[in-house]
Coordinates of C-alpha atoms in Angstrom, one line a residue:
X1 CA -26.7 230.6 -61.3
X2 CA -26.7 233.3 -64.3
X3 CA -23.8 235.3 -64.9
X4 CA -21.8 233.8 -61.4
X5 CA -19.6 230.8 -60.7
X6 CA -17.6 229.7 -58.5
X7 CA -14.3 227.7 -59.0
X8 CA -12.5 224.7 -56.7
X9 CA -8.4 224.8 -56.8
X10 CA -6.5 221.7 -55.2
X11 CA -7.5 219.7 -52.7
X12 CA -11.2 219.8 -51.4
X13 CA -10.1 222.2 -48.4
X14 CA -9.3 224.8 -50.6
X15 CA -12.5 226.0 -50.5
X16 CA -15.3 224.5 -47.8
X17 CA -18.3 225.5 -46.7
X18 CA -20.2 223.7 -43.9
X19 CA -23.9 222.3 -43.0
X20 CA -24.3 226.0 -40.9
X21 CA -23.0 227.9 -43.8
X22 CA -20.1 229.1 -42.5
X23 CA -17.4 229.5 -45.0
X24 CA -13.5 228.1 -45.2
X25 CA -11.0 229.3 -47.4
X26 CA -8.0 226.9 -46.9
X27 CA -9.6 224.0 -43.9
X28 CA -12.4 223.7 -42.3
X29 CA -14.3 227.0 -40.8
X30 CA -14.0 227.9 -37.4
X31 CA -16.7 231.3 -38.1
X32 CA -18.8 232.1 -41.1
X33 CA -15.5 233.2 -42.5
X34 CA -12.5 231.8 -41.9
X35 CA -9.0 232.2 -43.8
X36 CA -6.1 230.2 -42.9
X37 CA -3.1 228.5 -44.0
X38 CA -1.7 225.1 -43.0
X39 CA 1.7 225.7 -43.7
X40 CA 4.2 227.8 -41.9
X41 CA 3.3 231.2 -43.4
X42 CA 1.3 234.8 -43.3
X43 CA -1.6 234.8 -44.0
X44 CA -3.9 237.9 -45.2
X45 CA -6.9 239.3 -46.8
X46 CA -6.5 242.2 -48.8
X47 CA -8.9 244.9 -50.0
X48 CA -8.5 246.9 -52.5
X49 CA -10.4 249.2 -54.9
X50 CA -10.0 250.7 -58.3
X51 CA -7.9 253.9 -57.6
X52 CA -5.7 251.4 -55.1
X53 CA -5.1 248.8 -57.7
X54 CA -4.7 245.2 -56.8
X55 CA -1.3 244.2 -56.9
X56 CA 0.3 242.5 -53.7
X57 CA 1.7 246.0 -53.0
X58 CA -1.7 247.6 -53.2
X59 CA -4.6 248.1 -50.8
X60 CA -5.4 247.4 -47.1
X61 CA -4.2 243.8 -45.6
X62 CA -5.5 242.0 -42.7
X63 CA -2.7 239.7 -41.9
X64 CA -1.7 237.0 -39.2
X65 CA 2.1 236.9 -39.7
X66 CA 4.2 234.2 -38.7
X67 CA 5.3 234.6 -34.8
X68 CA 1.3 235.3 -34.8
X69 CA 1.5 238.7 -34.5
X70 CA -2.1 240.2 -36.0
X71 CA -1.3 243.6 -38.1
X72 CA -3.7 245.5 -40.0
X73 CA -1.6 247.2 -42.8
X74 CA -2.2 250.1 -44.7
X75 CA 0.1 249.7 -47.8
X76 CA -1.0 252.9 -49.7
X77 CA 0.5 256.5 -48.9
X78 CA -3.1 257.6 -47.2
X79 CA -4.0 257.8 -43.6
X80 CA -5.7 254.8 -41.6
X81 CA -9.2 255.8 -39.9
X82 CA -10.6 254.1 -36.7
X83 CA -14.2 255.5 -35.6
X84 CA -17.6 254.7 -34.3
X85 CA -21.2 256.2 -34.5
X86 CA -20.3 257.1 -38.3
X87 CA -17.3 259.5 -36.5
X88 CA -13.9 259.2 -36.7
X89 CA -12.2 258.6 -33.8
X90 CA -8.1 257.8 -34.1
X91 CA -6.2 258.6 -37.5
X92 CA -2.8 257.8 -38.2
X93 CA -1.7 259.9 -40.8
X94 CA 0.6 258.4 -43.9
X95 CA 4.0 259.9 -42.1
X96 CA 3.1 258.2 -38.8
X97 CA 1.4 261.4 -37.0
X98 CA -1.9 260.0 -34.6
X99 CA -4.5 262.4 -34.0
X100 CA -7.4 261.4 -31.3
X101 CA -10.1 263.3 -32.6
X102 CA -11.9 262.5 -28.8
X103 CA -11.4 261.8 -25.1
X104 CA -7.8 259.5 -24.6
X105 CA -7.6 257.7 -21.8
X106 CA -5.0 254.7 -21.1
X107 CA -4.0 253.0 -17.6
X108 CA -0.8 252.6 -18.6
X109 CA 1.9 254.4 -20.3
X110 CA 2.1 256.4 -24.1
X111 CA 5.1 256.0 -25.5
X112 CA 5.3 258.4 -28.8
X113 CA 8.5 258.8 -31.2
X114 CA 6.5 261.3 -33.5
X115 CA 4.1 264.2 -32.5
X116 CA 0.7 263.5 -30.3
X117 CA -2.2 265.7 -31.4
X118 CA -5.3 265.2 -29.3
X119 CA -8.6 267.5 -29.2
X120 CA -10.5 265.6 -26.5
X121 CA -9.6 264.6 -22.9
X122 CA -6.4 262.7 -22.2
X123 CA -5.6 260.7 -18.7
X124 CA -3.0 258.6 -18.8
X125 CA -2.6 256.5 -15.6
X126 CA 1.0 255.8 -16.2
X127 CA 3.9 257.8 -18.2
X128 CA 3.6 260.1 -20.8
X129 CA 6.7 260.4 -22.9
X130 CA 6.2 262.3 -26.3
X131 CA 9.5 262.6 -28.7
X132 CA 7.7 265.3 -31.0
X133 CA 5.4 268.3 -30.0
X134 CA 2.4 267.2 -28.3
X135 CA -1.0 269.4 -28.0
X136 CA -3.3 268.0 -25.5
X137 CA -7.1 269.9 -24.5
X138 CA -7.2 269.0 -21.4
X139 CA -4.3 266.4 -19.5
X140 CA -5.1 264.5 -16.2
X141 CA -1.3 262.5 -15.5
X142 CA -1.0 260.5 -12.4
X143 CA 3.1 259.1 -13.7
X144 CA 5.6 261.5 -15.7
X145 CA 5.5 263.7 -18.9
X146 CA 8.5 264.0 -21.0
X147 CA 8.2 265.9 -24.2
X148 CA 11.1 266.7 -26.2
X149 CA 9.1 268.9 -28.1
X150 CA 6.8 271.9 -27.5
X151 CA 4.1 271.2 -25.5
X152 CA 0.8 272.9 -25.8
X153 CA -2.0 272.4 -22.9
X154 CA -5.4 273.8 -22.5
X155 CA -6.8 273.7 -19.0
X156 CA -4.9 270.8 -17.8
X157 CA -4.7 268.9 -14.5
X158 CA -1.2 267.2 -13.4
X159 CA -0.3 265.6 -10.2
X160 CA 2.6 264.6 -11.5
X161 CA 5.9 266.0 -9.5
X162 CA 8.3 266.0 -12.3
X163 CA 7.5 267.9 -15.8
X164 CA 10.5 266.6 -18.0
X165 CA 11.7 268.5 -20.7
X166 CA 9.7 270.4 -23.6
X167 CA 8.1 274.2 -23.3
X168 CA 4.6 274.3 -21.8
X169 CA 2.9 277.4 -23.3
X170 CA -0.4 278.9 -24.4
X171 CA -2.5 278.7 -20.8
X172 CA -2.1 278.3 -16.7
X173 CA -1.1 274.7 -15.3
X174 CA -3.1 274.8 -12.1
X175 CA -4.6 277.4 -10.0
X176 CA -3.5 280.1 -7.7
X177 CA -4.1 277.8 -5.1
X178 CA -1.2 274.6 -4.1
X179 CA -3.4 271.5 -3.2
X180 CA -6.1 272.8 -6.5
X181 CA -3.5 272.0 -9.4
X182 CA -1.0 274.5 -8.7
X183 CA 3.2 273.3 -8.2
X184 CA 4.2 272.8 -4.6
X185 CA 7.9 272.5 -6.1
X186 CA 8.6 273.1 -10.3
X187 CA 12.2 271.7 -11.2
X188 CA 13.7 272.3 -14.5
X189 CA 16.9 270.8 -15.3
X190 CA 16.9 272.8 -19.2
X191 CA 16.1 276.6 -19.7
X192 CA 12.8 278.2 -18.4
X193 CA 12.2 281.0 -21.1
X194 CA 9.3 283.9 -20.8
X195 CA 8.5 286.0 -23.9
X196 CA 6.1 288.0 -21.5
X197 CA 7.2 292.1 -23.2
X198 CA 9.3 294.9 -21.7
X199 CA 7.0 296.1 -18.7
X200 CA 5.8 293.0 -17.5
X201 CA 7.9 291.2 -14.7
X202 CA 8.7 287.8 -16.0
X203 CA 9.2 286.0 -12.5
X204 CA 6.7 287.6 -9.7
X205 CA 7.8 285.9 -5.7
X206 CA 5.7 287.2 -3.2
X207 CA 8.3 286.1 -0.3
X208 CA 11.3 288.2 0.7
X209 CA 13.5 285.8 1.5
X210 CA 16.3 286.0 -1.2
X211 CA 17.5 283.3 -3.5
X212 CA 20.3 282.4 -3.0
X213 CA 20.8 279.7 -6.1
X214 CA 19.3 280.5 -9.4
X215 CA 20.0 278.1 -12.4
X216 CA 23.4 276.8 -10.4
X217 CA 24.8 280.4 -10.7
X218 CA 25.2 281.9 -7.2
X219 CA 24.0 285.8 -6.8
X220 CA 24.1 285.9 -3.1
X221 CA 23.9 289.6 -1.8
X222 CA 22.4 291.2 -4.7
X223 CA 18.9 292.2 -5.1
X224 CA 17.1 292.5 -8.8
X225 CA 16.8 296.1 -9.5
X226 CA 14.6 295.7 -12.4
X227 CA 13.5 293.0 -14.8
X228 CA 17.0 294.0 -17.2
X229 CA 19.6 295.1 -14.6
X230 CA 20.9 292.8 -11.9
X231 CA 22.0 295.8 -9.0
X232 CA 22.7 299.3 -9.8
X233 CA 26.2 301.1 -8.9
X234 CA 25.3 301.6 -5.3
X235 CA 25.4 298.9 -2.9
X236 CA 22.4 298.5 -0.7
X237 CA 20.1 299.4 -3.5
X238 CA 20.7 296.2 -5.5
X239 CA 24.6 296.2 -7.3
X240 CA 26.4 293.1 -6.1
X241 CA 28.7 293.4 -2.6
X242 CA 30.7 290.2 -4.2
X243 CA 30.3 288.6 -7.5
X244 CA 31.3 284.7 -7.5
X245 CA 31.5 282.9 -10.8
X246 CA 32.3 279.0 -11.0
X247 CA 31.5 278.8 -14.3
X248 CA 32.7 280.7 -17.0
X249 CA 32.1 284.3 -17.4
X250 CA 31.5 286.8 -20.9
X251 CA 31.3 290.5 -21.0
X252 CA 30.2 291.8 -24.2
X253 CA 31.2 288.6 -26.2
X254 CA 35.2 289.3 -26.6
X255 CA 35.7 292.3 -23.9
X256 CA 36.7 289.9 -21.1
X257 CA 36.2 286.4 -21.0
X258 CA 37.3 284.1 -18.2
X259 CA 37.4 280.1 -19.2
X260 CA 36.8 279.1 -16.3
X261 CA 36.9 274.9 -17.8
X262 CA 40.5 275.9 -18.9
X263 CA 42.0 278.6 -16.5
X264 CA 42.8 281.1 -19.0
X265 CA 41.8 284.8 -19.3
X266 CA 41.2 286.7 -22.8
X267 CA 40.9 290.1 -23.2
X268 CA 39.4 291.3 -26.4
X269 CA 39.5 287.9 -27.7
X270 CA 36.5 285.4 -27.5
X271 CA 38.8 281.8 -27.2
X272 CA 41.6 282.5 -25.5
X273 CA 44.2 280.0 -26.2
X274 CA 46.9 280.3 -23.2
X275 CA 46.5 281.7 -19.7
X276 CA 46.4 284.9 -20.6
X277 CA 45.8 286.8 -23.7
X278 CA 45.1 290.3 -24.9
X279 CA 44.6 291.4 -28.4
X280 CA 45.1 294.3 -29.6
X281 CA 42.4 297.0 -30.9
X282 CA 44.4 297.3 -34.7
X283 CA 47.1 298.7 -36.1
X284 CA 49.7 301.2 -34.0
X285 CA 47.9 300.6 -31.0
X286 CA 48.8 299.8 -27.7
X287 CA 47.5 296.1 -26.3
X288 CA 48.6 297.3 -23.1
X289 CA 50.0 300.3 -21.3
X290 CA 51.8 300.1 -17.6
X291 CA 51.5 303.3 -16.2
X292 CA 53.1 304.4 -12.6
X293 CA 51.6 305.1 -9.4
X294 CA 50.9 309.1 -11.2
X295 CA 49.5 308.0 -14.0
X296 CA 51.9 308.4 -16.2
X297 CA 52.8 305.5 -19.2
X298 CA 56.4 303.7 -17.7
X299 CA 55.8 300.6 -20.7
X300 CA 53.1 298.2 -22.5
X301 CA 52.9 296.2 -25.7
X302 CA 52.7 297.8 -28.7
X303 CA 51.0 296.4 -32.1
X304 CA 53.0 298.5 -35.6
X305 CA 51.3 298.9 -38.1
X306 CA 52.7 295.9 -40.2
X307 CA 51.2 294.0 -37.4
X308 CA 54.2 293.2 -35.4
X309 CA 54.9 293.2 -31.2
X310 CA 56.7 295.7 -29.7
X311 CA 57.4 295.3 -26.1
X312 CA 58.3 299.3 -25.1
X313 CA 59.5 300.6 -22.0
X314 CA 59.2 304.4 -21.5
X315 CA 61.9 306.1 -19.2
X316 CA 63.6 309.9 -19.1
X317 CA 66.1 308.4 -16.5
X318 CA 69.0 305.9 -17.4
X319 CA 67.9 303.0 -17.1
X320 CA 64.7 301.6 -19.5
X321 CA 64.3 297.9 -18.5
X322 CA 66.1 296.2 -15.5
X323 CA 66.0 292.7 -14.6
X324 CA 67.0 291.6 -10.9
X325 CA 67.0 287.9 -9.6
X326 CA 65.1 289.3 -6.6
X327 CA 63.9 292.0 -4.7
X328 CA 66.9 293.7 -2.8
X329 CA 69.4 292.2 -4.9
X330 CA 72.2 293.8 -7.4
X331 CA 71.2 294.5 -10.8
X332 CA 71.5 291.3 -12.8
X333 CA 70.8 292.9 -16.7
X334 CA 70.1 296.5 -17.6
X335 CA 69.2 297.8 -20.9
X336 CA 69.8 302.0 -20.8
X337 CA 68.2 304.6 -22.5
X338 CA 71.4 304.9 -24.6
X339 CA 71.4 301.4 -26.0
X340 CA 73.9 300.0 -23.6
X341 CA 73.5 296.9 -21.9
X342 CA 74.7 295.8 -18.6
X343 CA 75.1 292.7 -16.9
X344 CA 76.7 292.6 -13.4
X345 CA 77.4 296.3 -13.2
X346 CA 75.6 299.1 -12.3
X347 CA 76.9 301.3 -14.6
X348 CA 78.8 301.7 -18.0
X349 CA 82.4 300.9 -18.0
X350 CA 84.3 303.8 -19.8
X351 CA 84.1 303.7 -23.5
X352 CA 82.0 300.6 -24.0
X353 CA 78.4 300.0 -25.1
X354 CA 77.9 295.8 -24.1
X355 CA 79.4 295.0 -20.4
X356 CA 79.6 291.9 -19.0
X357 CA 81.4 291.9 -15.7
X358 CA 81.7 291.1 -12.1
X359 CA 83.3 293.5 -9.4
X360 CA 86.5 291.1 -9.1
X361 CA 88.0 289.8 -12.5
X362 CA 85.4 291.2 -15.4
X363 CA 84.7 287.6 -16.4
X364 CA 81.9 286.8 -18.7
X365 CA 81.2 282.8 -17.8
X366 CA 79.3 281.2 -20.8
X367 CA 78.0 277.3 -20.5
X368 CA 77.3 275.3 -23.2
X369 CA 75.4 272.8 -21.2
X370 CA 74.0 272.2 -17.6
X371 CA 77.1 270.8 -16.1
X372 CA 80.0 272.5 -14.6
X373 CA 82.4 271.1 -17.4
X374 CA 80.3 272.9 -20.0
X375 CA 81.5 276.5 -18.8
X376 CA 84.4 278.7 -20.2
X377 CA 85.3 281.8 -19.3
X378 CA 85.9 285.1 -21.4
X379 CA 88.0 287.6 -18.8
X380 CA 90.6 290.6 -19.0
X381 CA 93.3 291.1 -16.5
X382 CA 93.0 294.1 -14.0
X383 CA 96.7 294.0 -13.8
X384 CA 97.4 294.4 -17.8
X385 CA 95.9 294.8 -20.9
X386 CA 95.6 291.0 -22.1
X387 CA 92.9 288.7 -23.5
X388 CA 92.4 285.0 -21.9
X389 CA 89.6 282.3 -23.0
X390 CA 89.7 279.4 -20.3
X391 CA 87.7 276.5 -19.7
X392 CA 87.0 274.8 -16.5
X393 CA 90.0 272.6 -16.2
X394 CA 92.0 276.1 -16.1
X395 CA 93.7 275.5 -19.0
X396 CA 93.3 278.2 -22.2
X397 CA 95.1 280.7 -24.3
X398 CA 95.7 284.6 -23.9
X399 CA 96.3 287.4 -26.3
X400 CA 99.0 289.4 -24.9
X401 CA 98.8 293.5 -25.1
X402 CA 99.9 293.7 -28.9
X403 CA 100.0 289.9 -29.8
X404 CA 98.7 288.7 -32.9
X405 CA 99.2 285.0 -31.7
X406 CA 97.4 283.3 -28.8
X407 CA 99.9 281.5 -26.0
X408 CA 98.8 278.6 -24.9
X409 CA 98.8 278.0 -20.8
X410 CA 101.7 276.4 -19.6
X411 CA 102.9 277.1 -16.5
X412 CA 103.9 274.1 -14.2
X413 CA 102.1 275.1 -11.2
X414 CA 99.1 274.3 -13.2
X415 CA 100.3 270.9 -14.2
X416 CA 100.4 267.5 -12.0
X417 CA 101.2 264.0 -13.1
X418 CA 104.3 265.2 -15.3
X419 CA 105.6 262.6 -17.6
X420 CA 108.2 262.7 -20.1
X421 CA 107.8 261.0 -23.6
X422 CA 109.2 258.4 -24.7
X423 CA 110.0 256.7 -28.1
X424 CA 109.1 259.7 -30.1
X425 CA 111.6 259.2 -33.2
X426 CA 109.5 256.0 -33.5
X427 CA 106.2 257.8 -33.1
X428 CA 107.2 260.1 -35.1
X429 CA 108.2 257.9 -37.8
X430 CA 104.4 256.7 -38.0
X431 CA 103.1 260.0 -38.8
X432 CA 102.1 260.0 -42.2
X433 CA 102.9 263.4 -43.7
X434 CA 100.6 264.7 -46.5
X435 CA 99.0 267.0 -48.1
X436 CA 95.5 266.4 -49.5
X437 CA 92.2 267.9 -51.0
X438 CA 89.0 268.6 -48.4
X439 CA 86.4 266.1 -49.6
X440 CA 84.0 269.4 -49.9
X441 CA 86.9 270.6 -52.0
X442 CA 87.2 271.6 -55.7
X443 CA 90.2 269.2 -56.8
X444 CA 92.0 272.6 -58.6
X445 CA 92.2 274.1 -55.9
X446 CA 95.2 273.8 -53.5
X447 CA 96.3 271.2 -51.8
X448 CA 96.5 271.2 -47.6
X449 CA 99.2 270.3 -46.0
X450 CA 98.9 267.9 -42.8
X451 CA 98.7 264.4 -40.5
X452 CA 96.0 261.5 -40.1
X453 CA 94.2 261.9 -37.6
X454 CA 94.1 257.6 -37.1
X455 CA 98.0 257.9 -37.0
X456 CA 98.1 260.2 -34.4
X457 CA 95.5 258.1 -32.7
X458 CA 98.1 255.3 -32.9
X459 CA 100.8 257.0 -31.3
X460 CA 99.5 260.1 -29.2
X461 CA 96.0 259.7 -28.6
X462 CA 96.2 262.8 -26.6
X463 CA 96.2 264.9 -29.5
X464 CA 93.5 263.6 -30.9
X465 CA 90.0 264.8 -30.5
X466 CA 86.9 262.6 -30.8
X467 CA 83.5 264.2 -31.9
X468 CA 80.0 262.3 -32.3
X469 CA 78.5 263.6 -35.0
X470 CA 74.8 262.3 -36.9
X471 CA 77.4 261.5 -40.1
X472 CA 80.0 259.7 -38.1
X473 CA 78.0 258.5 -35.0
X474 CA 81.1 256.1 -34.3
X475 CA 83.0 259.3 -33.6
X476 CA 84.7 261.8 -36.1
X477 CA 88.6 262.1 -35.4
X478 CA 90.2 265.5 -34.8
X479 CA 93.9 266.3 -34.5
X480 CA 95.3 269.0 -32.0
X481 CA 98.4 270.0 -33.9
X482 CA 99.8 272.1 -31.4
X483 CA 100.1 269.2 -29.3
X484 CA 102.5 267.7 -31.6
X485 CA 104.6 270.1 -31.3
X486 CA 105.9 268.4 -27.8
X487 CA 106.5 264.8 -29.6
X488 CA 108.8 266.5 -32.1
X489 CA 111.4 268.3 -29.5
X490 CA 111.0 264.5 -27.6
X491 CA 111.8 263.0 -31.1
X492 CA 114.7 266.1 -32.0
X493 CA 116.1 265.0 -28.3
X494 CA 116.7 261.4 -28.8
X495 CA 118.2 261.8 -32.2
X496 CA 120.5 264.4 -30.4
X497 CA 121.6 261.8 -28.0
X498 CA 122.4 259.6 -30.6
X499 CA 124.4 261.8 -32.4
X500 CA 126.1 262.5 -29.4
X501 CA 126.8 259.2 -28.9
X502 CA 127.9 258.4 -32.4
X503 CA 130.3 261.5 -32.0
X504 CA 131.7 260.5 -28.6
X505 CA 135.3 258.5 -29.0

């Protein structure tokens, strides 16, 4: 033939055509035109044109692929038309979108990730589940539609019970009529929004009996006084007899909010972060006020205008702030209008601003810790005009009425298990003594005179003192020199008996 050839590549099967005509490209043909491949492998025929090109990446492929999957592919960036009667009846568009351009109707379900866009009629006989916006002409839905998107319907039919999800705008679902289209029962579990204007109720109920659950909030005895108030100021006429919140509750964004989740209570504050919070309007204004059964202010909380808390009590008596263990009890702490403080007294002892006192002794008690052996006691004498610091074993020192030394207690009747010492000379002979620089010390400065506290330890471990400390967690040694004191008149004794001894005849 002029100007045409053809060409034969490998084996004989390459390329076959039979007695009938049909024609084989790679075995034997099976229809007048058959493609295949003997090995393991896809298979396709591609068409392409001049503004596609015709590389492997270009054109449209009718493929076979390997697990025998058939796939028509569309490899350029351009939509993919189905139609018939010279129409066009499906396109999917080159981002994925599928537009029916006629009636749609499936027995079983549609299941679409992107948006569903179809003009004609659409009867699904199973579910209908739409992750984009969907606009349908005219829906007929025997299973469920669930549209995450917006949902557009012309004149639609649905005997579906459940409408999942999405907004369903633009016409009526239904007739006026239940048992003609119209919903016997509509649940929502998201919001249902109307954009219906000012004027116009929004939600018309023809039957008087009250709801008594709306959207899980509970507005039992209150009636809807217009489409933007709930109740008016008069009960009866439609403000609330009892409002009951289990959820949280906003007025006016920060004016009072309760957290309801978290139990806590803010009051000009939007998150409050405690149980109870109230901030303050600005600078030298009061974030609270207490004010008596008149009227009048008694205290509140006070911001300065630096910003800092003052916590004010107002008063033209004595007594500004008084704290009591409990109702019908003594006074336990008073701070008075003149500045003086009192604790465990009703009233200022003469001359003095700070009073700590009880009716019997005048102690103050102090404890250092949660035991009994962690209290001392700070008194004065009724009797005279001395000073005693004691601790709970009884023992102490006093500052007599014109001291300026303490005196250590001493008394016998507060002594048991008496004892006398015994070989102090040799004790004493032990007792390094030295004097020595501080190791915080400078070493120009003067030396101190004293003892080793690990002597001492030695010989008299009762005047020795041993402190844990984070530096010396095996214990940091401390010497009580007064207590040496009775060591040296045991040591002065013996070496008088043996002088005595040495004297006698």
């Amino acid at each position: 033939m002029s100007n045409s050839f053809y060409q034969l590549i490998g084996s004989s099967d390459d390329f076959f055509v039979n007695t009938a005509g049909d024609l084989g490209l790679g075995g034997s043909p099976a229809a007048r035109l058959h493609v295949q491949k003997l090995e393991q492998a896809d298979v396709a025929i591609k068409i392409t044109n001049e503004t596609t090109g015709h590389d492997t990446t270009d054109g449209l492929n009718l493929e076979v692929l390997q697990n025998g999957s058939g796939r028509l592919w569309q490899l350029e960036a351009s939509s993919l038309i189905f139609g018939t009667d010279d129409t066009a009846r499906l396109t999917i568009g080159a981002s994925g979108t599928v537009t029916v351009d006629t009636d749609l109707s499936v027995a079983g379900d549609i299941d679409a990730t992107g948006d569903a866009d179809i003009t004609g009629n659409t009867t699904v006989g199973g579910t209908l589940d739409v992750t984009g916006d969907s606009t349908l002409t005219n829906l007929s839905l025997s299973g469920t539609l669930g549209v995450t998107g917006a949902t557009t319907l012309g004149t639609a039919e649905i005997t579906t019970a459940d409408i999942n999800g999405g907004t369903i705008d633009n016409t009526n679902i239904g007739a006026t009529t239940p048992g003609t289209g119209a919903f016997s029962t509509l649940s929502a579990t998201g919001q249902i929004t109307s954009t219906l204007s000012t004027g116009t109720a929004p939600l018309a109920v023809s039957s008087t009996t009250k709801v008594t659950n709306l959207n899980a909030d509970l507005l039992d005895g209150a009636d809807w006084a217009s489409p933007q108030n709930i109740g008016t100021t008069t009960p009866g006429s439609g403000a609330f007899t009892t409002l009951t919140a289990t959820g949280n509750v906003t007025f006016d964004t920060s004016t009072l909010v309760v957290d309801a989740a978290n139990d806590r209570v803010g009051i000009g504050i939007a998150t409050p972060a405690t149980r109870f919070e109230v901030k303050a309007a600005g600078a030298d204004t009061w974030a609270q006020k207490w004010l008596n059964s008149s009227g009048v202010q008694i205290g509140g909380l006070y911001q300065t205008t630096a910003g800092n808390g003052l916590f004010d009590m107002l008063s033209s008596g004595v007594t500004t702030v008084r704290l009591n263990s409990e109702s019908g009890v003594s006074t336990t702490l008073d701070v008075q209008c003149d500045g003086s403080i009192l604790a465990g007294v009703t009233s200022s002892l003469s001359g003095t601003r700070h009073n700590f006192a009880n009716a019997s002794d005048r102690q103050l008690v102090v404890r250092c810790t949660g035991t009994t052996a962690g209290k001392f006691w700070i008194f004065g004498h009724s009797t005279d005009a001395s000073f005693t610091i004691a601790n709970q074993g009884g023992a102490g020192v006093t500052l007599a009425d014109g001291a300026t030394s303490w005196a250590s207690a001493s008394d016998e009747r507060l002594k048991k298990n008496i004892a006398s010492i015994t070989g102090a000379v040799a004790k004493v002979a032990a007792l390094r003594a030295v004097t020595f620089h501080w190791n915080a010390q400078a070493d120009a400065e003067p030396k101190t005179p004293g003892v080793i506290a690990q002597d001492v330890l030695a010989v008299l471990p009762e005047a020795v003192v041993q402190q844990v400390t984070d530096d010396f967690p095996e214990g940091l040694l401390s010497v009580k020199y007064s207590e040496l004191v009775p060591l040296l008149v045991a040591a002065v004794q013996e070496l008088s008996a043996r002088v005595e001894a040495l004297e006698t005849p």
